[in-house]
Coordinates of C-alpha atoms in Angstrom, one line a residue:
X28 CA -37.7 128.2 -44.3
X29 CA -34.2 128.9 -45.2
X30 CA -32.7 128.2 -49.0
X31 CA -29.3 127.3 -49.9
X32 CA -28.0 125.0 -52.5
X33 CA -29.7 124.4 -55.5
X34 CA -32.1 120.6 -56.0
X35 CA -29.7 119.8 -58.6
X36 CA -26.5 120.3 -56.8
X37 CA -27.1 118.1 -54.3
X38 CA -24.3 115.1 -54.4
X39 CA -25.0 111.8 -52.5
X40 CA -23.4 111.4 -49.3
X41 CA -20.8 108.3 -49.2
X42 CA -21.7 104.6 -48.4
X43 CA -22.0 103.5 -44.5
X44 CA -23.0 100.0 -43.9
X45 CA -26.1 98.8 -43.0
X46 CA -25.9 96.7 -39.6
X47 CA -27.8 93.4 -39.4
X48 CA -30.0 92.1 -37.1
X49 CA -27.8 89.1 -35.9
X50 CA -25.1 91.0 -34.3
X51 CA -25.7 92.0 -31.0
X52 CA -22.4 93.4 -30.1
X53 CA -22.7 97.7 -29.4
X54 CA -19.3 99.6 -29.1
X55 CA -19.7 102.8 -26.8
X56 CA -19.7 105.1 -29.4
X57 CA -22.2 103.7 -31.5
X58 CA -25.9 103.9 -32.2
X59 CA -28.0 101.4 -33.6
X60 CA -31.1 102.2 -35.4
X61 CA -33.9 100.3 -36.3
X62 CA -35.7 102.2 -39.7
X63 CA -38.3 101.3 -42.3
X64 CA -36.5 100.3 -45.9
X65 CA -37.5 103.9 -47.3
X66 CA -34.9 105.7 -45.3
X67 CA -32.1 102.9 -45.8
X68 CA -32.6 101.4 -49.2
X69 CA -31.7 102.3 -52.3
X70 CA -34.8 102.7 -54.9
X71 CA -34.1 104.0 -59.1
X72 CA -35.1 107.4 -58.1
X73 CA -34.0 108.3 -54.9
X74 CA -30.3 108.5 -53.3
X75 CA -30.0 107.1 -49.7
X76 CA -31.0 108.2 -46.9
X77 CA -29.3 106.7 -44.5
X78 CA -26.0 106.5 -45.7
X79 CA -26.2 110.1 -45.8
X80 CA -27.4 110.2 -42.0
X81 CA -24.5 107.9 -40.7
X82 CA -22.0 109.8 -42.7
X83 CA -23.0 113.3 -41.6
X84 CA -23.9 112.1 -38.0
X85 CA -21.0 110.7 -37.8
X86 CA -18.9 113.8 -38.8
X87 CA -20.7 116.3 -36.3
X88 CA -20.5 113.9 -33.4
X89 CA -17.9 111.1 -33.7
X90 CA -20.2 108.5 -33.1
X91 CA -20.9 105.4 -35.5
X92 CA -24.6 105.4 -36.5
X93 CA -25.4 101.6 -37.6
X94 CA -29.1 100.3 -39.5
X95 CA -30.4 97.5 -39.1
X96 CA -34.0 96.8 -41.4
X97 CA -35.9 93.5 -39.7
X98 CA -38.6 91.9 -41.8
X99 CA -41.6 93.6 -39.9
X100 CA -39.9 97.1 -39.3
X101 CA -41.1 98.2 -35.8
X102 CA -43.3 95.2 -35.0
X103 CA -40.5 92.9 -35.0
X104 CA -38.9 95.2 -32.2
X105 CA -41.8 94.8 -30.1
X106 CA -42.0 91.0 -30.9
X107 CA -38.4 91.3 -29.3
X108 CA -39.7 93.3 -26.4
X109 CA -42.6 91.0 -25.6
X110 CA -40.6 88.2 -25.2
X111 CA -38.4 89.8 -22.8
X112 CA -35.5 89.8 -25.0
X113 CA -33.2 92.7 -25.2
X114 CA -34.1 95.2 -28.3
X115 CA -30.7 95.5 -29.3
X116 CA -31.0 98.8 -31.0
X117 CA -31.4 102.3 -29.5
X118 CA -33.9 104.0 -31.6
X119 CA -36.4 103.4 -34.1
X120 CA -36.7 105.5 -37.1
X121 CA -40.2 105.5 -39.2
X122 CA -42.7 105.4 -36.5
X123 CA -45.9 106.6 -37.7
X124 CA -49.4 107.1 -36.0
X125 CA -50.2 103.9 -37.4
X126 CA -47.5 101.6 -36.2
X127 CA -47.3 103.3 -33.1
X128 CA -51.0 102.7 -32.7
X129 CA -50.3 99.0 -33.7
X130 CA -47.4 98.8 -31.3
X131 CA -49.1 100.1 -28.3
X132 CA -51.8 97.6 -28.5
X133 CA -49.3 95.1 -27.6
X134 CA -46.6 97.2 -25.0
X135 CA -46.8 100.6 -23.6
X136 CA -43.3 100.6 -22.6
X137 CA -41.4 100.3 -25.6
X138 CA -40.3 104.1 -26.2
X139 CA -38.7 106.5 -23.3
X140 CA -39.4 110.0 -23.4
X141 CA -38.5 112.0 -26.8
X142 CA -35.4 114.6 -26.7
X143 CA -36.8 117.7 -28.5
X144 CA -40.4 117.6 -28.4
X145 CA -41.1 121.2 -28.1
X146 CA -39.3 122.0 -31.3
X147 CA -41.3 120.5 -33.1
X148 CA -44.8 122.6 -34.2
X149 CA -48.0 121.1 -32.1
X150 CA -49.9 120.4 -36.0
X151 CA -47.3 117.5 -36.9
X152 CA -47.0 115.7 -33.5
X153 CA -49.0 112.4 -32.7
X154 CA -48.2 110.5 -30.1
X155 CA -49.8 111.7 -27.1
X156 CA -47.2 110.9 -24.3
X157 CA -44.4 112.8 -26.6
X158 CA -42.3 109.5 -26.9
X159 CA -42.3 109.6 -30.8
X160 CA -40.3 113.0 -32.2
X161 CA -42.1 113.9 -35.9
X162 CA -39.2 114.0 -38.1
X163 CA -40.6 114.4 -41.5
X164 CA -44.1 115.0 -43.0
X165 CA -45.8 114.1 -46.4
X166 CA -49.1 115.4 -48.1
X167 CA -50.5 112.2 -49.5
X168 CA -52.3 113.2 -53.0
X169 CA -52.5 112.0 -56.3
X170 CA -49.7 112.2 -59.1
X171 CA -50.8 112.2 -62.4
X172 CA -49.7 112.2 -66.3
X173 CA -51.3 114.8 -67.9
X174 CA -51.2 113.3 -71.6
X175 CA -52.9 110.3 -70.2
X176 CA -55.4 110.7 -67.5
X177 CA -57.9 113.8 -66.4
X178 CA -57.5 114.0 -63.3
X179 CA -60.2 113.1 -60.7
X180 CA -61.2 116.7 -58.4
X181 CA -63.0 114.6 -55.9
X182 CA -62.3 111.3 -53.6
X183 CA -66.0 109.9 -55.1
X184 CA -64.5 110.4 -58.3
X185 CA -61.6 108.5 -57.5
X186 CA -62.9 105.3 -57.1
X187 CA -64.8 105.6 -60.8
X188 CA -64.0 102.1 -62.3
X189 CA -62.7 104.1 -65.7
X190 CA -59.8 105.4 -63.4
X191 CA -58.6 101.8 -62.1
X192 CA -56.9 100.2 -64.4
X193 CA -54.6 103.5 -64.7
X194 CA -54.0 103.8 -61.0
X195 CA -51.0 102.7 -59.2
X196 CA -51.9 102.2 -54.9
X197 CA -49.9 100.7 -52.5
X198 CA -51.1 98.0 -50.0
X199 CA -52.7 99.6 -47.2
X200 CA -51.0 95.9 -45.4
X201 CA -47.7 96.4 -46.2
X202 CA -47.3 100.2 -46.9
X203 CA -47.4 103.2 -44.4
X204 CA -48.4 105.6 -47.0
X205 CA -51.0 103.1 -48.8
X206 CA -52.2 102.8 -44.9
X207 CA -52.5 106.8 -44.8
X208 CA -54.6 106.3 -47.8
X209 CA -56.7 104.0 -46.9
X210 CA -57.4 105.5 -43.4
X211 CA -58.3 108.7 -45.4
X212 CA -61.0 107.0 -47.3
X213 CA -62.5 105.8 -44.0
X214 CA -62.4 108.9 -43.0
X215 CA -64.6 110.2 -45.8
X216 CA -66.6 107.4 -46.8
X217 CA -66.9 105.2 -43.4
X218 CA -65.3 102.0 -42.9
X219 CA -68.3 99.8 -45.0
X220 CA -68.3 102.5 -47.8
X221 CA -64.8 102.5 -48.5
X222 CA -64.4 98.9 -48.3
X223 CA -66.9 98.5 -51.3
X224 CA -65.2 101.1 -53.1
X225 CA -61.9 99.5 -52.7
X226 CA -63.8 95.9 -53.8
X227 CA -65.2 97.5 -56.5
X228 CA -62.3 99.5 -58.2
X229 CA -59.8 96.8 -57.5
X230 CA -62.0 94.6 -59.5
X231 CA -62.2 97.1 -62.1
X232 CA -58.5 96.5 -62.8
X233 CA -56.7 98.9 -60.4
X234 CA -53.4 98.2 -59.8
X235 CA -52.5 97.0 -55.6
X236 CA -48.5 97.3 -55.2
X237 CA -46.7 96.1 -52.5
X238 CA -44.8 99.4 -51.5
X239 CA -45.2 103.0 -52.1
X240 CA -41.0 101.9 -53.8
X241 CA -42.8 99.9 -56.0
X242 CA -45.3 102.0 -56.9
X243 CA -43.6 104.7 -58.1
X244 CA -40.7 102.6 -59.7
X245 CA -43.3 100.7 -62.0
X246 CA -45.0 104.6 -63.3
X247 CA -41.5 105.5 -63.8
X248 CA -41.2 102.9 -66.0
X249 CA -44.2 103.8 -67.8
X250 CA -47.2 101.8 -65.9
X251 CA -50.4 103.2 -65.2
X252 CA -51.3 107.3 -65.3
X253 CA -53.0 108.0 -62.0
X254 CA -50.4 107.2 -58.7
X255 CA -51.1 107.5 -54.7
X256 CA -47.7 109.3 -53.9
X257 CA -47.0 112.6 -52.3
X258 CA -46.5 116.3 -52.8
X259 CA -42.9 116.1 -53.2
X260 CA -43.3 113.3 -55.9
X261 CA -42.3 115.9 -58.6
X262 CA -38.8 116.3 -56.8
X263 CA -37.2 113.2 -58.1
X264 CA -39.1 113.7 -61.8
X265 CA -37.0 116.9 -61.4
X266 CA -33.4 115.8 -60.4
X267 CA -33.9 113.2 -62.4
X268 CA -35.1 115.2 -65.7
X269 CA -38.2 113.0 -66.5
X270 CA -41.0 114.4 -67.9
X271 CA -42.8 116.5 -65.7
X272 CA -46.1 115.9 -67.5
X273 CA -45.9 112.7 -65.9
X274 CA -45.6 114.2 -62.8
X275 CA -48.6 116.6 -61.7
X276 CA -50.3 117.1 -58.4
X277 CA -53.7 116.8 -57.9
X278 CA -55.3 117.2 -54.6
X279 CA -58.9 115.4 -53.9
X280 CA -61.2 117.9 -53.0
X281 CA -58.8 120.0 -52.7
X282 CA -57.3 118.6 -49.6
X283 CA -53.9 116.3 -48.6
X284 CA -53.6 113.4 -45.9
X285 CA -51.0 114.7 -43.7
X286 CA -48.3 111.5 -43.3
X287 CA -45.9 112.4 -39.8
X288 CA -42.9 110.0 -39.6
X289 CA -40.9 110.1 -36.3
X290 CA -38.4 108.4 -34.4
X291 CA -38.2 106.9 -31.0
X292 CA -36.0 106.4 -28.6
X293 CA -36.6 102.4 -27.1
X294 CA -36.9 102.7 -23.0
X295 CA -33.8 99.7 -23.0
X296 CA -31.5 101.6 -25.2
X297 CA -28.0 99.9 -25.1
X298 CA -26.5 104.2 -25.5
X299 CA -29.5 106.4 -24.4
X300 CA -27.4 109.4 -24.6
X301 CA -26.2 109.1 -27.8
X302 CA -29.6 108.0 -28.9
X303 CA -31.2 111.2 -27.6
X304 CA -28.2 112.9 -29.5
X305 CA -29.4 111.3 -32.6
X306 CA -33.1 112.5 -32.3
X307 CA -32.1 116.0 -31.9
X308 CA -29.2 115.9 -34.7
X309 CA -32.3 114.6 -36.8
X310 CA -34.2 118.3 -36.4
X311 CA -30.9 120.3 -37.3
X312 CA -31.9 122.4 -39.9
X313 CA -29.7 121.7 -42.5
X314 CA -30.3 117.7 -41.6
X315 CA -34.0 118.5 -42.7
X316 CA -33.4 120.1 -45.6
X317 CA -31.3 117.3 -46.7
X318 CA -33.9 114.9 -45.5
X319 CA -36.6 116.3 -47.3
X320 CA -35.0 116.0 -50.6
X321 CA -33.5 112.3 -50.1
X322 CA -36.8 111.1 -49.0
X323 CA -38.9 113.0 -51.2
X324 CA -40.6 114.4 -47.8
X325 CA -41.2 118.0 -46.0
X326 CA -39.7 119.1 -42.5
X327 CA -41.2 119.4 -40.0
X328 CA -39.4 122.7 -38.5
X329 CA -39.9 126.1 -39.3
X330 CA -36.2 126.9 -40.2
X331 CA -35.2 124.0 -42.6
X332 CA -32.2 124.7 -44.7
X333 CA -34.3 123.6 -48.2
X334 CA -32.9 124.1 -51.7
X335 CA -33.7 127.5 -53.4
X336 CA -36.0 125.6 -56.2
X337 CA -37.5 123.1 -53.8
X338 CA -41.0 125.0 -53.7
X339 CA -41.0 125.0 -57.5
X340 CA -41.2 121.4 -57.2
X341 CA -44.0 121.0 -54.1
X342 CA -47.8 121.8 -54.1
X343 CA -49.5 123.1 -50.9
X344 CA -53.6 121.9 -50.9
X345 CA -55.9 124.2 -49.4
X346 CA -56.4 121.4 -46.5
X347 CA -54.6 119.0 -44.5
X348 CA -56.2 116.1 -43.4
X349 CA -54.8 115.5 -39.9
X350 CA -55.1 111.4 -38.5
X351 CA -56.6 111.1 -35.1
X352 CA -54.1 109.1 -33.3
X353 CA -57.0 107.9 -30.8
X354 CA -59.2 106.6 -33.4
X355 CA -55.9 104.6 -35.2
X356 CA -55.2 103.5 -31.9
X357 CA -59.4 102.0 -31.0
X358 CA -60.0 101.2 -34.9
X359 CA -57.1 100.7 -37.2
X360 CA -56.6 96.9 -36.7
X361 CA -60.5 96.4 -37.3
X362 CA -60.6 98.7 -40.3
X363 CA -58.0 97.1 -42.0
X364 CA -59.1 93.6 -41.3
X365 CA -62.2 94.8 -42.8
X366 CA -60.9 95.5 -45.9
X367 CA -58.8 92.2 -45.8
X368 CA -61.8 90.4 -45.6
X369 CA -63.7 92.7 -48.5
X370 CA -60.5 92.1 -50.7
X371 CA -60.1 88.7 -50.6
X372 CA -63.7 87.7 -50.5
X373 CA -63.7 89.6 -54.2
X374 CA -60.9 87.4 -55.5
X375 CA -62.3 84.1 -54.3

């Protein structure tokens, strides 16, 4: 992957507005994209996203890119499509195997065909008629402070009542990367198994937070020592200058969950071309090396223009954990009303 500028150099882009849901009003040269609040929305530790996204895309191509961020992110899209109402947006950004999964149980029709699929390397791709371009990748791991906690090696260990009422983990219900956590422990523990475990440690005091946001924001502040984040967690401790210690990777059993984010273009788009435009200006390489240090993510291309000190600041595990997209797709709804059931049964 290419280097370039240095993490710390690396200015925020200027503000672009973020569109709203009620106007439904497209000019020629626009696009409108739906995306989850983590690439639009400012957190303490992170600059945004988006507003650098409209503001470059904007100076490469001339064309206005607008957000829009409906309560229910890419469901609410679908809830539009179902009821034969126009989308009024051209692309969704955020899809992951999950919602897609969730989304296809409903409508098969809701993406057209991606614009740059075979860019993209065959291990981060998930959707299996190539409607929903990967864009960015996380390895979902554990963050730890090191003057607090020792670390768990193991997922078993994990779930050890003496780590809960350290541990920081988003909602599997409200959070893609507490979902890709969760799916993970299914995956090594079966859906009854894990479901126990989750009972159990949440009982013991472990903390449940309603995004992954959230989750960080409150161990920033000093909550907790153990947190479900990412690789790249240590990138904002960095820019930032916060302790480090409070900032380790530790991989369980050695291995990551691989979380793919894409984007897709909806079959009704108001401006299809400049929609398709958009999905391949998202794969530019200096676009993912920017991306990958405002989100606190990876690329997903070989030749990504990243900061020269970026790998100082990102772990590789000896394993990657891919999700079976088929399995979400048959299972996910069940497994997580499941552990719905398991949860609130303990706290009633």
């Amino acid at each position: 992957m290419r280097r370039r500028a240095l993490l710390t150099s690396l200015a925020s882009g200027a503000l672009a507005g973020l569109a709203g849901c009620a106007d439904t009003s497209t000019p020629p040269e626009t696009v409108r994209a739906g995306a989850t609040r983590e690439f639009v929305a400012s957190s303490p530790d992170a600059e945004i996203a988006g507003n650098w996204l409209a503001e470059e895309f904007r100076a490469r191509t001339e064309t206005a890119l607008t957000w829009e961020t409906p309560p229910g992110a890419l469901s609410a899209y679908v809830a539009r499509h179902l009821q034969g109402a126009a989308v009024d947006a051209d692309a969704f950004l955020g899809v992951t195997p999950a919602t897609l999964a969730t989304a296809r149980e409903r409508t098969d029709d809701l993406f057209a065909p991606a614009s740059g699929y075979d860019e993209v390397p065959d291990a981060y791709e998930f959707d299996p008629d190539a409607r929903v371009l990967p864009v960015t990748r996380s390895d979902v791991c554990l963050v730890y402070d090191e003057t607090k906690v020792d670390p768990p090696e193991t997922f078993g260990e994990f779930f050890s009542p003496a780590h809960a009422p350290l541990t920081l983990v988003p909602d599997p219900r409200t959070d893609a990367l507490g979902r890709a956590f969760f799916t993970w422990s299914v995956r090594e523990f079966g859906i009854y198994d894990a479901c126990e475990r989750w009972r159990k440690f949440l009982d013991a005091g472990a903390h449940l937070v309603t995004s992954s946001t959230d989750a960080r924001t409150a161990y920033r502040n000093g909550l907790g020592g153990l947190l479900v984040g990412t690789s790249t967690t240590p990138l904002f401790a960095a820019r930032d200058r916060l302790n480090l210690e409070r900032y380790r990777v530790q991989f369980l059993d050695g291995a990551a969950y691989r979380h793919v984010e894409g984007v897709g273009r909806f079959a009704d788009a108001v401006n299809p071309e400049n929609a398709d435009a958009f999905t391949r200006f998202l794969l530019n390489p200096n676009v993912q090396g920017r991306m990958a240090v405002l989100t606190g993510s990876l690329p997903v291309i070989e030749d990504a223009a990243l900061p020269e000190d970026f790998d100082q600041y990102v772990r590789t595990p000896d394993t990657t954990v891919r999700p079976h997209y088929d399995l979400l797709a048959a299972s996910l709804d069940d497994w997580l009303a499941a552990w719905q059931r398991t949860v609130t049964a303990a706290r009633a």
